[in-house]
Amino acid sequence: MLLPLLALVAGMVSIQVGAALAKSLFPVVGASGVTALRVGISALILVAAWRPWRRHLALADARAIVLYGCALGAMNLLFYQSLRTIPLGIAVAIEFVGPLSVALFSSRRPGDFAWIGLSVIGLGLLLPLHDEAAIDPLGAACALAAGVCWALYIVFGQRAGQAHGGQAVSLGMAVAALLAAPFGIVEEGVKLLEPQALLTGLIVAVMSSALPYSLEMYGLRRLPRQVFGVTMSLEPAVAALAALAVLGERLSLLQSVAIGCVIAASAGITLGSRRHVPAADA
């Protein structure tokens, strides 16, 4: 189980650094434009790498991949819309309601709920409820909707990945690109073809989509759903660190405590799962 977990962590680091870079591109092509570039370029890279046309798709597999791709495209569109008005770390914390819900409803052991509770405490501390400045309601709503799509991405991604693995990622990303492209074209038009936008979009696509989604698919196919979901509780912590490094957003003491909570929860659920695996396999 160690290698799939390392793949998830590497994917999270890549995706959050890419998200911070993408936010810096908003003044050039807007949130929808960034989404279209990220998902579109990622689709081209993944399709070229996996060449999914070499394998025949059954109708049931095709349906699963379409659902996976739609969840992926909607998740990206909504998440970047939320970043227009709320900070990266806050957006990821709210969005995390998706995988946390998957972990909660997939759990069968009492001990898992204690670790999930700790991760909830950490996520609550990441929210600026102690500050006078209120969170933008529309941005929060977009992040919450992105969380719902994230949960669907996990569920549909497991179904699609069990059948076709990397081919499912490439085809799903192509579906996501078809969903996201019209929004970017309507918002920014030919600006998406400017050299600066294309170059930055390529970097963001590799770091935020092509690489991490392939790593996540590797983890999805090899980890129990609840382990995957709660391990992803590292995401707000990684996002906060990426925002510090790329955007200059400094961490408060309370945010550091929150990061410690989600890391402890992730470690606890992972260690508990490893102890449970031999009995399940016997």
Short mmCIF file of C-alpha atoms in Angstrom, two decimals:
data_model
loop_
_atom_site.label_atom_id
_atom_site.label_comp_id
_atom_site.label_asym_id
_atom_site.label_seq_id
_atom_site.Cartn_x
_atom_site.Cartn_y
_atom_site.Cartn_z
CA MET A 1 0.00 0.00 0.00
CA LEU A 2 2.99 2.36 0.45
CA LEU A 3 3.55 3.05 -3.25
CA PRO A 4 -0.08 4.07 -3.97
CA LEU A 5 0.01 6.38 -0.93
CA LEU A 6 3.22 8.01 -2.13
CA ALA A 7 1.64 8.46 -5.55
CA LEU A 8 -1.31 10.28 -3.94
CA VAL A 9 0.97 12.61 -1.96
CA ALA A 10 3.06 13.42 -5.04
CA GLY A 11 -0.12 14.10 -6.98
CA MET A 12 -1.41 16.46 -4.30
CA VAL A 13 1.82 18.47 -4.24
CA SER A 14 1.80 18.78 -8.00
CA ILE A 15 -1.86 19.73 -8.27
CA GLN A 16 -1.74 22.42 -5.59
CA VAL A 17 1.42 24.08 -6.86
CA GLY A 18 -0.19 24.03 -10.29
CA ALA A 19 -3.38 25.57 -8.85
CA ALA A 20 -1.38 28.40 -7.29
CA LEU A 21 0.33 29.06 -10.63
CA ALA A 22 -3.05 28.93 -12.37
CA LYS A 23 -4.49 31.56 -10.03
CA SER A 24 -1.66 33.90 -11.02
CA LEU A 25 -2.85 33.52 -14.65
CA PHE A 26 -6.38 34.79 -13.91
CA PRO A 27 -5.59 38.40 -14.93
CA VAL A 28 -4.52 37.13 -18.38
CA VAL A 29 -7.30 34.70 -19.41
CA GLY A 30 -9.75 34.53 -16.48
CA ALA A 31 -10.87 31.56 -14.41
CA SER A 32 -12.78 29.81 -17.21
CA GLY A 33 -9.93 30.39 -19.63
CA VAL A 34 -7.44 28.85 -17.23
CA THR A 35 -9.74 25.86 -16.80
CA ALA A 36 -10.08 25.39 -20.56
CA LEU A 37 -6.30 25.60 -21.07
CA ARG A 38 -5.52 23.29 -18.17
CA VAL A 39 -8.00 20.58 -19.07
CA GLY A 40 -7.62 20.91 -22.85
CA ILE A 41 -3.82 20.69 -22.90
CA SER A 42 -3.93 17.88 -20.34
CA ALA A 43 -6.29 15.94 -22.57
CA LEU A 44 -3.95 16.30 -25.56
CA ILE A 45 -0.96 15.12 -23.48
CA LEU A 46 -2.77 12.14 -21.99
CA VAL A 47 -4.39 11.01 -25.23
CA ALA A 48 -1.01 11.15 -26.98
CA ALA A 49 0.63 9.21 -24.13
CA TRP A 50 -2.00 6.51 -23.63
CA ARG A 51 -3.41 6.25 -27.19
CA PRO A 52 -6.78 5.01 -25.90
CA TRP A 53 -8.08 4.25 -29.40
CA ARG A 54 -6.04 1.03 -29.37
CA ARG A 55 -8.51 -0.65 -26.98
CA HIS A 56 -12.15 -1.46 -27.55
CA LEU A 57 -14.63 0.11 -25.15
CA ALA A 58 -17.74 -1.73 -24.05
CA LEU A 59 -20.85 0.39 -23.68
CA ALA A 60 -20.83 0.08 -19.89
CA ASP A 61 -17.16 1.16 -19.73
CA ALA A 62 -17.82 4.10 -22.02
CA ARG A 63 -20.69 5.25 -19.80
CA ALA A 64 -18.47 5.10 -16.71
CA ILE A 65 -15.74 7.09 -18.45
CA VAL A 66 -18.19 9.77 -19.61
CA LEU A 67 -19.51 10.17 -16.06
CA TYR A 68 -15.94 10.32 -14.75
CA GLY A 69 -15.00 12.96 -17.32
CA CYS A 70 -18.07 15.10 -16.64
CA ALA A 71 -17.36 15.05 -12.90
CA LEU A 72 -13.74 15.97 -13.62
CA GLY A 73 -14.63 18.86 -15.92
CA ALA A 74 -17.29 20.30 -13.60
CA MET A 75 -14.97 20.00 -10.62
CA ASN A 76 -12.28 22.04 -12.38
CA LEU A 77 -14.69 24.70 -13.62
CA LEU A 78 -16.28 25.22 -10.22
CA PHE A 79 -13.02 25.13 -8.28
CA TYR A 80 -11.37 27.83 -10.39
CA GLN A 81 -14.51 29.96 -10.21
CA SER A 82 -14.23 29.79 -6.42
CA LEU A 83 -10.60 30.95 -6.54
CA ARG A 84 -11.69 34.25 -8.05
CA THR A 85 -13.03 35.43 -4.68
CA ILE A 86 -11.66 33.17 -1.90
CA PRO A 87 -8.10 32.06 -0.98
CA LEU A 88 -6.69 28.78 -2.28
CA GLY A 89 -6.39 27.11 1.13
CA ILE A 90 -9.97 28.02 2.06
CA ALA A 91 -11.31 26.81 -1.29
CA VAL A 92 -9.61 23.44 -0.90
CA ALA A 93 -10.83 23.12 2.69
CA ILE A 94 -14.44 23.67 1.62
CA GLU A 95 -14.05 21.47 -1.46
CA PHE A 96 -12.78 18.66 0.72
CA VAL A 97 -16.33 17.99 1.91
CA GLY A 98 -16.54 15.71 -1.14
CA PRO A 99 -13.82 13.15 -0.40
CA LEU A 100 -14.54 13.41 3.32
CA SER A 101 -18.16 12.41 2.66
CA VAL A 102 -16.97 9.47 0.56
CA ALA A 103 -14.71 8.39 3.41
CA LEU A 104 -17.49 8.72 5.96
CA PHE A 105 -20.09 6.76 4.00
CA SER A 106 -17.55 4.11 3.00
CA SER A 107 -16.25 3.53 6.53
CA ARG A 108 -17.07 0.33 8.40
CA ARG A 109 -14.78 0.56 11.46
CA PRO A 110 -15.54 2.71 14.56
CA GLY A 111 -11.94 3.89 14.73
CA ASP A 112 -12.23 5.52 11.32
CA PHE A 113 -14.82 7.96 12.63
CA ALA A 114 -12.40 9.27 15.26
CA TRP A 115 -9.82 10.09 12.58
CA ILE A 116 -12.50 11.61 10.36
CA GLY A 117 -13.59 13.74 13.31
CA LEU A 118 -10.03 14.96 13.76
CA SER A 119 -9.81 15.88 10.09
CA VAL A 120 -13.11 17.78 10.42
CA ILE A 121 -11.63 19.76 13.31
CA GLY A 122 -8.61 20.58 11.20
CA LEU A 123 -10.74 21.68 8.27
CA GLY A 124 -12.86 23.82 10.59
CA LEU A 125 -9.73 25.56 11.87
CA LEU A 126 -8.70 26.30 8.29
CA LEU A 127 -11.91 28.23 7.74
CA PRO A 128 -11.57 31.91 8.78
CA LEU A 129 -14.58 31.81 11.10
CA HIS A 130 -12.56 33.65 13.73
CA ASP A 131 -11.90 36.57 11.37
CA GLU A 132 -14.11 39.59 10.89
CA ALA A 133 -13.83 39.29 7.11
CA ALA A 134 -16.59 37.08 5.75
CA ILE A 135 -16.08 34.47 3.05
CA ASP A 136 -17.64 35.41 -0.28
CA PRO A 137 -20.87 33.36 -0.47
CA LEU A 138 -20.65 32.73 -4.22
CA GLY A 139 -17.05 31.59 -4.00
CA ALA A 140 -17.88 29.31 -1.06
CA ALA A 141 -20.86 27.87 -2.98
CA CYS A 142 -18.66 27.14 -6.00
CA ALA A 143 -16.09 25.41 -3.77
CA LEU A 144 -18.83 23.35 -2.12
CA ALA A 145 -20.25 22.34 -5.51
CA ALA A 146 -16.72 21.42 -6.61
CA GLY A 147 -16.56 19.17 -3.54
CA VAL A 148 -19.69 17.35 -4.66
CA CYS A 149 -18.06 16.82 -8.06
CA TRP A 150 -14.89 15.63 -6.31
CA ALA A 151 -16.91 12.93 -4.54
CA LEU A 152 -18.43 11.86 -7.86
CA TYR A 153 -14.94 11.89 -9.41
CA ILE A 154 -13.77 9.39 -6.78
CA VAL A 155 -16.76 7.09 -7.26
CA PHE A 156 -16.83 7.21 -11.06
CA GLY A 157 -13.02 7.20 -11.27
CA GLN A 158 -12.82 3.90 -9.44
CA ARG A 159 -15.35 2.33 -11.78
CA ALA A 160 -13.63 3.67 -14.89
CA GLY A 161 -10.12 2.87 -13.67
CA GLN A 162 -10.90 -0.74 -12.84
CA ALA A 163 -11.69 -1.33 -16.50
CA HIS A 164 -9.13 0.73 -18.38
CA GLY A 165 -6.69 2.48 -15.99
CA GLY A 166 -4.59 5.05 -17.85
CA GLN A 167 -6.84 4.87 -20.87
CA ALA A 168 -9.72 5.91 -18.62
CA VAL A 169 -7.76 8.95 -17.43
CA SER A 170 -7.03 10.11 -20.97
CA LEU A 171 -10.56 9.56 -22.23
CA GLY A 172 -12.05 11.11 -19.11
CA MET A 173 -9.85 14.17 -19.52
CA ALA A 174 -10.97 14.46 -23.15
CA VAL A 175 -14.59 14.47 -21.98
CA ALA A 176 -13.71 17.10 -19.36
CA ALA A 177 -12.06 19.24 -22.05
CA LEU A 178 -15.18 19.11 -24.21
CA LEU A 179 -17.18 20.27 -21.20
CA ALA A 180 -14.82 23.08 -20.14
CA ALA A 181 -13.73 24.47 -23.53
CA PRO A 182 -16.96 26.33 -24.39
CA PHE A 183 -16.83 28.29 -21.12
CA GLY A 184 -13.24 29.42 -21.73
CA ILE A 185 -13.90 30.29 -25.38
CA VAL A 186 -16.98 32.36 -24.53
CA GLU A 187 -15.15 34.22 -21.75
CA GLU A 188 -11.77 34.89 -23.38
CA GLY A 189 -11.89 33.88 -27.06
CA VAL A 190 -8.61 34.26 -28.98
CA LYS A 191 -6.72 35.30 -25.81
CA LEU A 192 -6.40 31.58 -25.09
CA LEU A 193 -4.08 31.27 -28.11
CA GLU A 194 -1.59 33.93 -27.00
CA PRO A 195 1.95 32.50 -26.44
CA GLN A 196 2.10 33.52 -22.77
CA ALA A 197 -1.26 31.93 -22.06
CA LEU A 198 -0.39 28.73 -23.92
CA LEU A 199 3.00 28.36 -22.22
CA THR A 200 1.64 28.94 -18.74
CA GLY A 201 -1.34 26.75 -19.56
CA LEU A 202 1.05 23.95 -20.55
CA ILE A 203 2.89 24.17 -17.23
CA VAL A 204 -0.37 24.27 -15.28
CA ALA A 205 -1.78 21.37 -17.31
CA VAL A 206 1.19 19.12 -16.58
CA MET A 207 1.35 20.00 -12.88
CA SER A 208 -2.38 20.24 -12.15
CA SER A 209 -3.95 17.60 -14.37
CA ALA A 210 -1.86 15.28 -16.54
CA LEU A 211 0.57 14.15 -13.84
CA PRO A 212 -1.54 14.22 -10.64
CA TYR A 213 -4.67 12.64 -12.14
CA SER A 214 -2.57 9.77 -13.48
CA LEU A 215 -1.06 9.33 -10.03
CA GLU A 216 -4.48 9.52 -8.40
CA MET A 217 -5.86 6.92 -10.78
CA TYR A 218 -2.99 4.65 -9.75
CA GLY A 219 -4.00 5.14 -6.12
CA LEU A 220 -7.73 4.80 -6.81
CA ARG A 221 -7.22 1.37 -8.32
CA ARG A 222 -5.16 0.06 -5.39
CA LEU A 223 -6.56 1.64 -2.22
CA PRO A 224 -9.88 1.13 -0.41
CA ARG A 225 -12.26 4.03 -1.05
CA GLN A 226 -12.28 5.24 2.57
CA VAL A 227 -8.46 5.18 2.75
CA PHE A 228 -8.22 7.19 -0.44
CA GLY A 229 -10.78 9.72 0.79
CA VAL A 230 -9.25 10.41 4.20
CA THR A 231 -5.67 10.36 2.89
CA MET A 232 -6.77 13.22 0.66
CA SER A 233 -7.31 15.24 3.86
CA LEU A 234 -3.71 16.28 3.32
CA GLU A 235 -4.98 18.41 0.44
CA PRO A 236 -5.82 21.61 2.42
CA ALA A 237 -2.44 21.48 4.13
CA VAL A 238 -0.63 21.05 0.83
CA ALA A 239 -2.71 23.87 -0.68
CA ALA A 240 -1.83 26.22 2.16
CA LEU A 241 1.88 25.48 1.75
CA ALA A 242 1.67 25.91 -2.02
CA ALA A 243 -0.11 29.25 -1.55
CA LEU A 244 2.66 30.33 0.81
CA ALA A 245 5.41 29.36 -1.62
CA VAL A 246 3.86 30.65 -4.86
CA LEU A 247 1.38 33.37 -3.85
CA GLY A 248 3.01 34.59 -0.64
CA GLU A 249 0.07 33.69 1.62
CA ARG A 250 1.52 33.24 5.09
CA LEU A 251 0.28 30.66 7.55
CA SER A 252 -1.07 31.66 10.96
CA LEU A 253 -0.53 29.61 14.12
CA LEU A 254 -4.11 28.39 13.93
CA GLN A 255 -3.61 27.24 10.34
CA SER A 256 -0.48 25.35 11.43
CA VAL A 257 -2.52 23.56 14.11
CA ALA A 258 -5.13 22.74 11.47
CA ILE A 259 -2.46 21.28 9.21
CA GLY A 260 -1.26 19.12 12.10
CA CYS A 261 -4.81 17.83 12.62
CA VAL A 262 -5.34 16.78 9.02
CA ILE A 263 -1.89 15.18 8.77
CA ALA A 264 -2.53 13.21 11.98
CA ALA A 265 -5.91 12.10 10.67
CA SER A 266 -4.39 10.96 7.40
CA ALA A 267 -1.61 9.06 9.17
CA GLY A 268 -4.09 7.47 11.58
CA ILE A 269 -6.49 6.22 8.94
CA THR A 270 -3.62 4.93 6.82
CA LEU A 271 -1.98 3.02 9.68
CA GLY A 272 -5.36 1.65 10.78
CA SER A 273 -6.06 0.45 7.26
CA ARG A 274 -2.72 -1.31 7.02
CA ARG A 275 -3.49 -3.20 10.22
CA HIS A 276 -6.87 -4.16 8.82
CA VAL A 277 -5.66 -5.37 5.43
CA PRO A 278 -4.28 -8.83 6.44
CA ALA A 279 -7.58 -9.81 8.06
CA ALA A 280 -9.51 -8.75 4.98
CA ASP A 281 -7.25 -10.71 2.68
CA ALA A 282 -7.26 -13.88 4.78
#
